[in-house]
PDB file of C-alpha atoms in Angstrom:
ATOM      1  CA  UNK A 534      74.629 113.782 116.493  1.00  0.00           C
ATOM      2  CA  UNK A 535      71.215 112.161 116.056  1.00  0.00           C
ATOM      3  CA  UNK A 536      70.505 108.543 116.602  1.00  0.00           C
ATOM      4  CA  UNK A 537      67.663 106.891 114.740  1.00  0.00           C
ATOM      5  CA  UNK A 538      65.989 103.964 116.380  1.00  0.00           C
ATOM      6  CA  UNK A 539      65.453 101.335 113.649  1.00  0.00           C
ATOM      7  CA  UNK A 540      64.289  98.506 115.857  1.00  0.00           C
ATOM      8  CA  UNK A 541      60.567  98.715 114.763  1.00  0.00           C
ATOM      9  CA  UNK A 542      61.660  98.109 111.214  1.00  0.00           C
ATOM     10  CA  UNK A 543      63.481  94.882 112.305  1.00  0.00           C
ATOM     11  CA  UNK A 544      60.164  93.397 113.295  1.00  0.00           C
ATOM     12  CA  UNK A 545      58.240  94.275 110.228  1.00  0.00           C
ATOM     13  CA  UNK A 546      60.773  93.095 107.557  1.00  0.00           C
ATOM     14  CA  UNK A 547      62.214  89.728 106.589  1.00  0.00           C
ATOM     15  CA  UNK A 548      65.564  89.505 104.733  1.00  0.00           C
ATOM     16  CA  UNK A 549      66.607  93.114 105.207  1.00  0.00           C
ATOM     17  CA  UNK A 550      68.379  92.843 108.437  1.00  0.00           C
ATOM     18  CA  UNK A 551      71.764  93.246 106.943  1.00  0.00           C
ATOM     19  CA  UNK A 552      70.687  96.583 105.338  1.00  0.00           C
ATOM     20  CA  UNK A 553      69.569  97.942 108.655  1.00  0.00           C
ATOM     21  CA  UNK A 554      72.748  96.757 110.406  1.00  0.00           C
ATOM     22  CA  UNK A 555      74.719  98.751 107.754  1.00  0.00           C
ATOM     23  CA  UNK A 556      72.588 101.819 108.476  1.00  0.00           C
ATOM     24  CA  UNK A 557      73.097 101.413 112.169  1.00  0.00           C
ATOM     25  CA  UNK A 558      76.904 101.224 111.721  1.00  0.00           C
ATOM     26  CA  UNK A 559      77.050 104.156 109.317  1.00  0.00           C
ATOM     27  CA  UNK A 560      75.142 106.441 111.849  1.00  0.00           C
ATOM     28  CA  UNK A 561      77.161 105.356 114.855  1.00  0.00           C
ATOM     29  CA  UNK A 562      79.744 107.395 116.483  1.00  0.00           C
ATOM     30  CA  UNK A 563      82.190 104.594 116.158  1.00  0.00           C
ATOM     31  CA  UNK A 564      82.070 104.728 112.339  1.00  0.00           C
ATOM     32  CA  UNK A 565      82.772 108.522 112.439  1.00  0.00           C
ATOM     33  CA  UNK A 566      85.967 108.093 114.281  1.00  0.00           C
ATOM     34  CA  UNK A 567      89.002 108.741 112.078  1.00  0.00           C
ATOM     35  CA  UNK A 568      91.588 106.652 114.039  1.00  0.00           C
ATOM     36  CA  UNK A 569      93.616 104.972 112.521  1.00  0.00           C
ATOM     37  CA  UNK A 570      93.847 106.552 109.123  1.00  0.00           C
ATOM     38  CA  UNK A 571      93.710 104.265 106.100  1.00  0.00           C
ATOM     39  CA  UNK A 572      93.968 104.082 102.293  1.00  0.00           C
ATOM     40  CA  UNK A 573      92.110 101.777  99.935  1.00  0.00           C
ATOM     41  CA  UNK A 574      93.777 101.281  96.629  1.00  0.00           C
ATOM     42  CA  UNK A 575      93.236  99.187  93.494  1.00  0.00           C
ATOM     43  CA  UNK A 576      96.253  97.075  92.718  1.00  0.00           C
ATOM     44  CA  UNK A 577      94.834  95.089  89.821  1.00  0.00           C
ATOM     45  CA  UNK A 578      91.585  94.433  87.749  1.00  0.00           C
ATOM     46  CA  UNK A 579      90.109  92.446  90.673  1.00  0.00           C
ATOM     47  CA  UNK A 580      92.665  93.129  93.382  1.00  0.00           C
ATOM     48  CA  UNK A 581      92.638  95.764  96.181  1.00  0.00           C
ATOM     49  CA  UNK A 582      94.719  96.705  99.102  1.00  0.00           C
ATOM     50  CA  UNK A 583      93.763  98.351 102.426  1.00  0.00           C
ATOM     51  CA  UNK A 584      96.595 100.057 104.121  1.00  0.00           C
ATOM     52  CA  UNK A 585      96.118 101.084 107.797  1.00  0.00           C
ATOM     53  CA  UNK A 586      98.554 103.383 109.660  1.00  0.00           C
ATOM     54  CA  UNK A 587      99.374 101.468 112.808  1.00  0.00           C
ATOM     55  CA  UNK A 588     102.653 103.017 113.959  1.00  0.00           C
ATOM     56  CA  UNK A 589     103.792 101.617 117.245  1.00  0.00           C
ATOM     57  CA  UNK A 590     101.776  98.429 117.081  1.00  0.00           C
ATOM     58  CA  UNK A 591     103.534  95.031 116.764  1.00  0.00           C
ATOM     59  CA  UNK A 592     102.103  92.125 114.997  1.00  0.00           C
ATOM     60  CA  UNK A 593     101.053  90.606 118.404  1.00  0.00           C
ATOM     61  CA  UNK A 594      99.040  93.692 119.134  1.00  0.00           C
ATOM     62  CA  UNK A 595      96.933  93.466 115.834  1.00  0.00           C
ATOM     63  CA  UNK A 596      94.186  91.091 114.874  1.00  0.00           C
ATOM     64  CA  UNK A 597      92.369  90.732 111.496  1.00  0.00           C
ATOM     65  CA  UNK A 598      89.068  88.903 111.199  1.00  0.00           C
ATOM     66  CA  UNK A 599      86.940  88.383 108.085  1.00  0.00           C
ATOM     67  CA  UNK A 600      83.359  87.378 108.786  1.00  0.00           C
ATOM     68  CA  UNK A 601      80.604  87.345 106.240  1.00  0.00           C
ATOM     69  CA  UNK A 602      81.118  90.599 104.290  1.00  0.00           C
ATOM     70  CA  UNK A 603      82.873  92.477 107.127  1.00  0.00           C
ATOM     71  CA  UNK A 604      86.616  92.864 107.650  1.00  0.00           C
ATOM     72  CA  UNK A 605      87.558  93.902 111.141  1.00  0.00           C
ATOM     73  CA  UNK A 606      90.976  95.124 112.136  1.00  0.00           C
ATOM     74  CA  UNK A 607      91.647  95.439 115.940  1.00  0.00           C
ATOM     75  CA  UNK A 608      94.639  96.851 117.759  1.00  0.00           C
ATOM     76  CA  UNK A 609      95.268  96.863 121.491  1.00  0.00           C
ATOM     77  CA  UNK A 610      98.396  97.758 123.448  1.00  0.00           C
ATOM     78  CA  UNK A 611      96.938  97.368 127.040  1.00  0.00           C
ATOM     79  CA  UNK A 612      99.136  94.694 128.344  1.00  0.00           C
ATOM     80  CA  UNK A 613     102.351  96.380 127.256  1.00  0.00           C
ATOM     81  CA  UNK A 614     101.351  99.846 128.383  1.00  0.00           C
ATOM     82  CA  UNK A 615     100.763  98.680 131.991  1.00  0.00           C
ATOM     83  CA  UNK A 616     104.175  97.039 132.128  1.00  0.00           C
ATOM     84  CA  UNK A 617     105.983 100.061 130.605  1.00  0.00           C
ATOM     85  CA  UNK A 618     104.226 102.593 132.921  1.00  0.00           C
ATOM     86  CA  UNK A 619     106.013 100.992 135.922  1.00  0.00           C
ATOM     87  CA  UNK A 620     109.449 101.402 134.340  1.00  0.00           C
ATOM     88  CA  UNK A 621     109.270 104.952 133.069  1.00  0.00           C
ATOM     89  CA  UNK A 622     107.500 108.284 133.537  1.00  0.00           C
ATOM     90  CA  UNK A 623     106.175 110.028 130.394  1.00  0.00           C
ATOM     91  CA  UNK A 624     106.633 113.784 130.435  1.00  0.00           C
ATOM     92  CA  UNK A 625     104.677 114.226 127.214  1.00  0.00           C
ATOM     93  CA  UNK A 626     102.539 111.638 125.238  1.00  0.00           C
ATOM     94  CA  UNK A 627     101.904 112.751 121.745  1.00  0.00           C
ATOM     95  CA  UNK A 628     102.027 109.265 120.064  1.00  0.00           C
ATOM     96  CA  UNK A 629      98.713 107.658 120.016  1.00  0.00           C
ATOM     97  CA  UNK A 630      98.675 104.142 121.634  1.00  0.00           C
ATOM     98  CA  UNK A 631      95.026 103.818 122.094  1.00  0.00           C
ATOM     99  CA  UNK A 632      93.028 100.654 121.237  1.00  0.00           C
ATOM    100  CA  UNK A 633      91.069 100.726 117.994  1.00  0.00           C
ATOM    101  CA  UNK A 634      88.682  98.709 115.985  1.00  0.00           C
ATOM    102  CA  UNK A 635      88.117  99.539 112.323  1.00  0.00           C
ATOM    103  CA  UNK A 636      85.463  97.763 110.161  1.00  0.00           C
ATOM    104  CA  UNK A 637      85.246  97.561 106.405  1.00  0.00           C
ATOM    105  CA  UNK A 638      82.233  96.410 104.528  1.00  0.00           C
ATOM    106  CA  UNK A 639      83.300  94.076 101.683  1.00  0.00           C
ATOM    107  CA  UNK A 640      81.338  93.414  98.508  1.00  0.00           C
ATOM    108  CA  UNK A 641      80.103  89.933  97.538  1.00  0.00           C
ATOM    109  CA  UNK A 642      82.851  87.515  96.498  1.00  0.00           C
ATOM    110  CA  UNK A 643      85.633  89.569  97.978  1.00  0.00           C
ATOM    111  CA  UNK A 644      88.159  87.499 100.006  1.00  0.00           C
ATOM    112  CA  UNK A 645      91.177  88.358 101.997  1.00  0.00           C
ATOM    113  CA  UNK A 646      94.325  86.919 100.482  1.00  0.00           C
ATOM    114  CA  UNK A 647      96.972  88.060 102.986  1.00  0.00           C
ATOM    115  CA  UNK A 648      98.354  90.688 105.291  1.00  0.00           C
ATOM    116  CA  UNK A 649     101.715  92.273 106.161  1.00  0.00           C
ATOM    117  CA  UNK A 650     103.112  94.796 108.490  1.00  0.00           C
ATOM    118  CA  UNK A 651     105.934  96.933 107.368  1.00  0.00           C
ATOM    119  CA  UNK A 652     107.151 100.389 108.365  1.00  0.00           C
ATOM    120  CA  UNK A 653     104.123 101.117 110.584  1.00  0.00           C
ATOM    121  CA  UNK A 654     101.630 100.234 107.839  1.00  0.00           C
ATOM    122  CA  UNK A 655      99.367  97.165 108.024  1.00  0.00           C
ATOM    123  CA  UNK A 656      98.587  96.098 104.388  1.00  0.00           C
ATOM    124  CA  UNK A 657      95.593  93.731 103.807  1.00  0.00           C
ATOM    125  CA  UNK A 658      95.348  92.314 100.333  1.00  0.00           C
ATOM    126  CA  UNK A 659      91.930  91.504  98.886  1.00  0.00           C
ATOM    127  CA  UNK A 660      90.716  89.883  95.664  1.00  0.00           C
ATOM    128  CA  UNK A 661      87.344  89.662  94.026  1.00  0.00           C
ATOM    129  CA  UNK A 662      86.665  86.237  92.694  1.00  0.00           C
ATOM    130  CA  UNK A 663      83.472  86.082  90.722  1.00  0.00           C
ATOM    131  CA  UNK A 664      82.107  82.627  90.214  1.00  0.00           C
ATOM    132  CA  UNK A 665      81.958  81.277  86.619  1.00  0.00           C
ATOM    133  CA  UNK A 666      78.224  81.142  86.683  1.00  0.00           C
ATOM    134  CA  UNK A 667      77.899  84.826  87.433  1.00  0.00           C
ATOM    135  CA  UNK A 668      80.666  86.029  85.037  1.00  0.00           C
ATOM    136  CA  UNK A 669      79.353  87.775  81.846  1.00  0.00           C
ATOM    137  CA  UNK A 670      79.689  85.576  78.714  1.00  0.00           C
ATOM    138  CA  UNK A 671      79.726  86.241  75.117  1.00  0.00           C
ATOM    139  CA  UNK A 672      77.021  84.473  73.043  1.00  0.00           C
ATOM    140  CA  UNK A 673      77.931  83.966  69.432  1.00  0.00           C
ATOM    141  CA  UNK A 674      75.343  84.754  66.834  1.00  0.00           C
ATOM    142  CA  UNK A 675      75.157  81.865  64.391  1.00  0.00           C
ATOM    143  CA  UNK A 676      73.360  81.555  61.028  1.00  0.00           C
ATOM    144  CA  UNK A 677      69.976  79.797  60.906  1.00  0.00           C
ATOM    145  CA  UNK A 678      70.280  76.121  59.755  1.00  0.00           C
ATOM    146  CA  UNK A 679      69.292  75.732  56.192  1.00  0.00           C
ATOM    147  CA  UNK A 680      65.961  73.782  56.085  1.00  0.00           C
ATOM    148  CA  UNK A 681      64.596  72.350  52.949  1.00  0.00           C
ATOM    149  CA  UNK A 682      61.630  74.231  51.574  1.00  0.00           C
ATOM    150  CA  UNK A 683      58.309  72.579  52.559  1.00  0.00           C
ATOM    151  CA  UNK A 684      56.777  70.441  49.813  1.00  0.00           C
ATOM    152  CA  UNK A 685      53.417  71.547  48.622  1.00  0.00           C
ATOM    153  CA  UNK A 686      51.003  68.716  47.854  1.00  0.00           C
ATOM    154  CA  UNK A 687      48.316  69.628  45.423  1.00  0.00           C
ATOM    155  CA  UNK A 688      44.912  68.490  46.264  1.00  0.00           C
ATOM    156  CA  UNK A 689      43.308  66.542  43.497  1.00  0.00           C
ATOM    157  CA  UNK A 690      39.592  66.441  43.535  1.00  0.00           C
ATOM    158  CA  UNK A 691      38.360  62.873  43.396  1.00  0.00           C
TER     159      UNK A 691
END
């Protein structure tokens, strides 16, 4: 995989740092990883849900953070794995219990309204709240006000 160095562009632009950060994230190997799998679904006109498969993780193993326009979901089982390894010996480990970090870029005015964990799926509910000033509005077309016709004053030669 190729890696493009965008650092010279950071020095010559003002206000585009977020764009270049998104390009860096998209080209990184971390963004290409497919663990854990997830679904994004629309649950209403302005409501969305991200469902992440986190089988084997408890609520205490997961953290959700929303900062600026990025939603970050982290999972870690390091403390529990060390304690369990002293008690038992695994003959075959096919269930993934590795730590992960999954990032989602959110559109403007999208906020996280809640999260729940059920049956090994972490559900994060999102809603897009557009400010009144930016909502489209209908402008009625009215009739022009009736103005009296202008009076014509005849000039009389003196």
